[in-house]
Amino acid sequence: MTPPPLLEIRGLSKRFGGLVAVDDVNFSLASGETLGLIGPNGAGKTTLINLISGSITPTTGDILFEGRSIKDLTAFKRARLGIGRTFQIMKPFPGLSVLDNVAIGALFGTSETAKALRTARDEADQWLELMDLSRYADRRADELGGPDRKRLELAKAMAMKPKLLLLDEVMAGLNHVEINEVIEAIKKVRNTGISVLVIEHVIKVIQRLSDRLLVLHHGQQIVEGKPGVVLADPRVIEAYLGRRRA
Amino acid sequence: MEQALVVSTMQLLSQILVNGVLLGGLYALMALGLALVWGVLNIVNLAHGALIMLGAYVGYYLFTLLNIDPFLALPLSMAVLFCVGYLLQRGILNLIARAAMFNTLLITFGIDVVLTQLAQIFFSADFRTINPSYAGSNFMVFGVTLPLVRVLAFVVALALTIALWLFLLHTRLGRAIRATAQNLGAARLYGVEPKAIYALTFGLGAALAGGAGDLYGVVSQINPYIGATLTAKSFAIAIIGGLESPLGVVVGGIFLGVVESLTALYIGPTFVDIASFGILVLVLIFRPNGLLGATT
Amino acid sequence: MTLRFKFILGVAAALMLATLPWFASPTLIQFGISTLLLATLAQGWNIIGGFTGYASFGNSEFFGLGSYGTAIAMVQWQLPFGVGLIFGVLLSVIFALVVGIPVLRLRGHYFAIATLALSQVMTAIVSNLEVAGRNTGLVLPLLNGDTLFYELSLAVLLLATLTVLWISNSRFGFGLIAIRENEDAAASMGVNTTLYKVLAFALAGVFSALAGGIHAYWITFIDPVSAFDLSLNVKMIIMTVFGGPGSVLGPVIGAFVLSGISETLSTEISSLANLFFGVVIVAAVVFMPRGLADLMRRFRKTGWRYFSENVKQHRL
Ligand SMILES: Nc1ncnc2c1ncn2[C@@H]1O[C@H](COP(=O)(O)OP(=O)(O)OP(=O)(O)O)[C@@H](O)[C@H]1O
Ligand SMILES: [Mg+2]
């Protein structure tokens, strides 16, 4: 018997008034796999991540994590089960030090509920190191510049030691060099065996990272498969690239 | 006998409803300025009631010292309060325009305290009323008594509300104000500095409070301490009606006026606050966008 | 300052305060009692407002429930003061749980307004309750013992301050701060936001109710308007914000400083004292929005520029 996939999405839909932002989406994600999620602006990518992380509740459909339905669990419970996320519109804790921002992930994001503050800060230190943020450890988070904030967002999620990492455009606004650094960092985490669902507009990036691609358009999944195949699909070129070119 | 009783209960009920509606018109005008400032500047102005109180005193002194009829004094009261509001925004509130929500609450509370204390020092704590010669006149329609000043106050309040609505919809400045409510920078598209919009809007909100105060002084007693309750009521109305349009505020005002009148009669005058603020809390919890607003 | 030095300093300050009744005048002791109670209230507000970031106007409800719980138990049921105090705290905690769960879902202005409206509702409800003496209120048995009240108030303040000290170094406190800084992010990082907010609200309620119960017995008379007085809630906020919200000693220092100044002024003219309060609020919010604690930390580096920088940062 094969173990259930880490994440399984079944007939998931989300309606905002008259708008169906996510429309009957089905896919699954195996342990250690990286799935790239692409689609034009407003396709419903962020909404999908919000549904998985528990920020919003689905209209219909189900979400299974390690074979269990998590549809009715609150966001914090899903976080403790092992789902970590970043926000497209970054949400740092602005008045806290960079170190403590990450320490909160280490303190609350795991099933260990009795972790000492000091242990959490030690762990946070290591994540800062990995994300190349150590020199800012004592700065207030709102004093960081754009690219560093992105890295902080990533470090916060990673400190939760998630089994599934949901990344919402963590590389938008970064330059070439910075993108490469972040990709290396993501690969490092991924090598520890976790699954990643990554949203990115930069095709080169998503190609380098993903084992598989899923394309959303007007909330519907139009194509799913190997990156090379998906990107060559005429429907994708029309929906996604066509509109971007326009 | 039986029939007479039914008729008189019906009559009582319609009298109560009419009283409530008349009161509600004034309530709506009170809440209008608060809602406007809230929507555009994102400030819940806890000094709003104090501004209403000041407007009432302006009307009172114009009447007692210069013998100006309170309904004619209305524009003057509004003008004075416009200046007060404009200066308050320019001088103080603008300094914290980008501070946390909580600080804006606190500072407007501080302004409320200062205005109330100053009023007490200069105007004394005695109760006053604006008492024109026609204050006691009534007329009857279908067996319902209509106090003249209340009807006048209702009509003026409604007219001002509609005027504001038209102003917001159909003038360039009005559109700039509405645009600023969505996005601070948007005022620039209309060739107006956002800073100027803030001061003008706050001035306008204060002017509406001034007008409401002048009318309030005609239909009710005033003293320096009426502000707190009026602020709370204005809140309640703005929340119940929603912040989207002046129409919502009118509905909210009349709703509250009617509920208060009914509660006072059928349950007891001491239960008026339980009813009005209880409804406010319930609306906040179950329909945070107002009774008329969209549900999410 | 090392940790040890801070500890010694704290113990010394507490001991000094504790011995005050033996050499101070009766008026000073009375001033001391009301200041200590205000500081306790401020410290309670600090938990929900300063740490958790929820601008509560409902803490005077806890104070009122503490007062009424104590008074009802003592007057109507002839129970001893200690039992009354516990009853008041219990009422307060129940209120925090029942009301807190729906109301703490609201954010920003909406939460502030809901709690504000609730305090009007509470005043009105109590005015209609027979057991609470309706509009006239209740008269408690007289106890001549200001020293006792003073020491009791000091003990409660110490308890509140130690609790806040614990909070500021605990996982719980970190969770509260995370909620204050960004509630959505906190939830998605595993903070049980609902539970934490309600706990913080209830904890604030415990200390406010204790202060309310002691105050009722001390003053020997309560009525609905003074027990649920909204301006008391505003005082807690001002003292906390003036001293430094989210710090351990800020609310206490804020309460001491502002009560001191206000007391001095009110011996001259009482309406000036209120005017002063208003002006302090406005000035403090404009020039030192992060409170004395932040001012003292940063003033050495920035000097007088501290104030102009605050203005520059927040004005349009
Ligand atoms: N809370 C909400 N209420 C109403 N509509 C919403 C809400 N959140 C998202 N939408 C709408 O749902 C649609 C999908 O939005 P979503 O943010 O998921 O797109 P996206 O694929 O992440 O786009 P982008 O690439 O720009 O980030 C959009 O039309 C958006 O306006
Ligand atoms: Mg998105």
CSV table of C-alpha atoms in Angstrom, one decimal, chain C residues 58-172:
chain,number,residue,atom,x,y,z
C,58,GLY,CA,-14.1,47.5,28.2
C,59,ASN,CA,-11.7,47.4,31.2
C,60,SER,CA,-13.9,49.8,33.2
C,61,GLU,CA,-16.5,47.1,32.8
C,62,PHE,CA,-14.2,44.7,34.7
C,63,PHE,CA,-13.6,47.4,37.3
C,64,GLY,CA,-17.4,47.8,37.7
C,65,LEU,CA,-18.0,44.1,37.9
C,66,GLY,CA,-15.3,43.7,40.5
C,67,SER,CA,-16.9,46.6,42.5
C,68,TYR,CA,-20.4,45.2,42.2
C,69,GLY,CA,-19.4,41.6,42.8
C,70,THR,CA,-17.7,42.6,46.0
C,71,ALA,CA,-20.5,45.0,47.1
C,72,ILE,CA,-23.3,42.5,46.3
C,73,ALA,CA,-21.6,39.7,48.1
C,74,MET,CA,-20.9,41.8,51.2
C,75,VAL,CA,-24.1,43.8,51.3
C,76,GLN,CA,-26.8,41.4,50.1
C,77,TRP,CA,-25.3,38.1,51.2
C,78,GLN,CA,-23.3,39.3,54.2
C,79,LEU,CA,-20.2,37.5,53.0
C,80,PRO,CA,-16.7,38.5,54.0
C,81,PHE,CA,-14.6,40.9,51.8
C,82,GLY,CA,-12.2,38.2,50.6
C,83,VAL,CA,-15.1,36.1,49.3
C,84,GLY,CA,-16.7,39.2,47.7
C,85,LEU,CA,-13.4,40.0,45.9
C,86,ILE,CA,-13.2,36.5,44.5
C,87,PHE,CA,-16.8,36.7,43.4
C,88,GLY,CA,-16.1,40.0,41.6
C,89,VAL,CA,-13.1,38.5,39.9
C,90,LEU,CA,-15.2,35.5,38.9
C,91,LEU,CA,-17.9,37.7,37.4
C,92,SER,CA,-15.2,39.6,35.5
C,93,VAL,CA,-13.6,36.5,34.1
C,94,ILE,CA,-17.0,35.1,33.0
C,95,PHE,CA,-17.7,38.4,31.3
C,96,ALA,CA,-14.4,38.3,29.6
C,97,LEU,CA,-15.0,34.8,28.2
C,98,VAL,CA,-18.6,35.3,27.2
C,99,VAL,CA,-18.2,38.7,25.6
C,100,GLY,CA,-14.6,38.4,24.6
C,101,ILE,CA,-15.1,35.5,22.2
C,102,PRO,CA,-17.4,37.4,19.8
C,103,VAL,CA,-16.0,40.9,20.4
C,104,LEU,CA,-12.4,40.0,20.0
C,105,ARG,CA,-13.1,38.9,16.5
C,106,LEU,CA,-13.5,42.6,15.7
C,107,ARG,CA,-10.5,44.5,14.8
C,108,GLY,CA,-9.3,48.1,15.1
C,109,HIS,CA,-11.9,50.8,15.6
C,110,TYR,CA,-14.6,48.2,15.6
C,111,PHE,CA,-13.3,46.4,18.7
C,112,ALA,CA,-12.8,49.7,20.5
C,113,ILE,CA,-16.3,50.8,19.7
C,114,ALA,CA,-17.9,47.5,20.7
C,115,THR,CA,-16.3,47.6,24.1
C,116,LEU,CA,-17.2,51.2,24.5
C,117,ALA,CA,-20.9,50.5,23.7
C,118,LEU,CA,-20.8,47.5,26.1
C,119,SER,CA,-19.8,49.7,28.9
C,120,GLN,CA,-22.9,51.8,28.3
C,121,VAL,CA,-25.0,48.7,28.2
C,122,MET,CA,-23.5,47.5,31.5
C,123,THR,CA,-24.3,50.8,33.2
C,124,ALA,CA,-27.8,50.5,32.1
C,125,ILE,CA,-28.2,46.9,33.0
C,126,VAL,CA,-26.9,47.4,36.5
C,127,SER,CA,-29.2,50.5,37.0
C,128,ASN,CA,-32.1,48.1,36.5
C,129,LEU,CA,-31.0,45.3,38.8
C,130,GLU,CA,-32.6,45.0,42.2
C,131,VAL,CA,-29.8,43.1,43.7
C,132,ALA,CA,-27.3,45.8,42.6
C,133,GLY,CA,-29.5,48.6,44.2
C,134,ARG,CA,-30.6,50.0,40.9
C,135,ASN,CA,-29.8,53.7,40.3
C,136,THR,CA,-29.0,54.4,43.9
C,137,GLY,CA,-26.2,51.8,44.2
C,138,LEU,CA,-25.0,50.1,47.3
C,139,VAL,CA,-23.4,51.2,50.6
C,140,LEU,CA,-20.7,48.9,51.9
C,141,PRO,CA,-19.8,48.3,55.5
C,142,LEU,CA,-17.3,50.9,56.8
C,143,LEU,CA,-13.8,49.8,57.6
C,144,ASN,CA,-11.4,52.3,58.9
C,145,GLY,CA,-8.0,51.1,57.9
C,146,ASP,CA,-6.3,53.0,55.2
C,147,THR,CA,-3.0,51.3,55.9
C,148,LEU,CA,-4.6,47.9,55.2
C,149,PHE,CA,-6.2,49.2,51.9
C,150,TYR,CA,-2.8,50.7,51.0
C,151,GLU,CA,-0.9,47.5,51.5
C,152,LEU,CA,-3.6,45.5,49.8
C,153,SER,CA,-3.5,47.8,46.8
C,154,LEU,CA,0.3,47.6,46.7
C,155,ALA,CA,0.2,43.8,46.8
C,156,VAL,CA,-2.3,43.7,43.9
C,157,LEU,CA,-0.1,46.1,41.9
C,158,LEU,CA,2.9,43.9,42.6
C,159,LEU,CA,1.0,40.8,41.5
C,160,ALA,CA,0.0,42.6,38.3
C,161,THR,CA,3.5,43.8,37.6
C,162,LEU,CA,5.0,40.4,38.2
C,163,THR,CA,2.5,38.9,35.9
C,164,VAL,CA,3.4,41.3,33.2
C,165,LEU,CA,7.1,40.7,33.8
C,166,TRP,CA,6.4,37.0,33.3
C,167,ILE,CA,4.3,37.7,30.2
C,168,SER,CA,7.1,39.8,28.6
C,169,ASN,CA,9.5,36.8,28.9
C,170,SER,CA,7.2,34.0,28.0
C,171,ARG,CA,5.9,32.2,25.0
C,172,PHE,CA,2.4,33.5,25.9
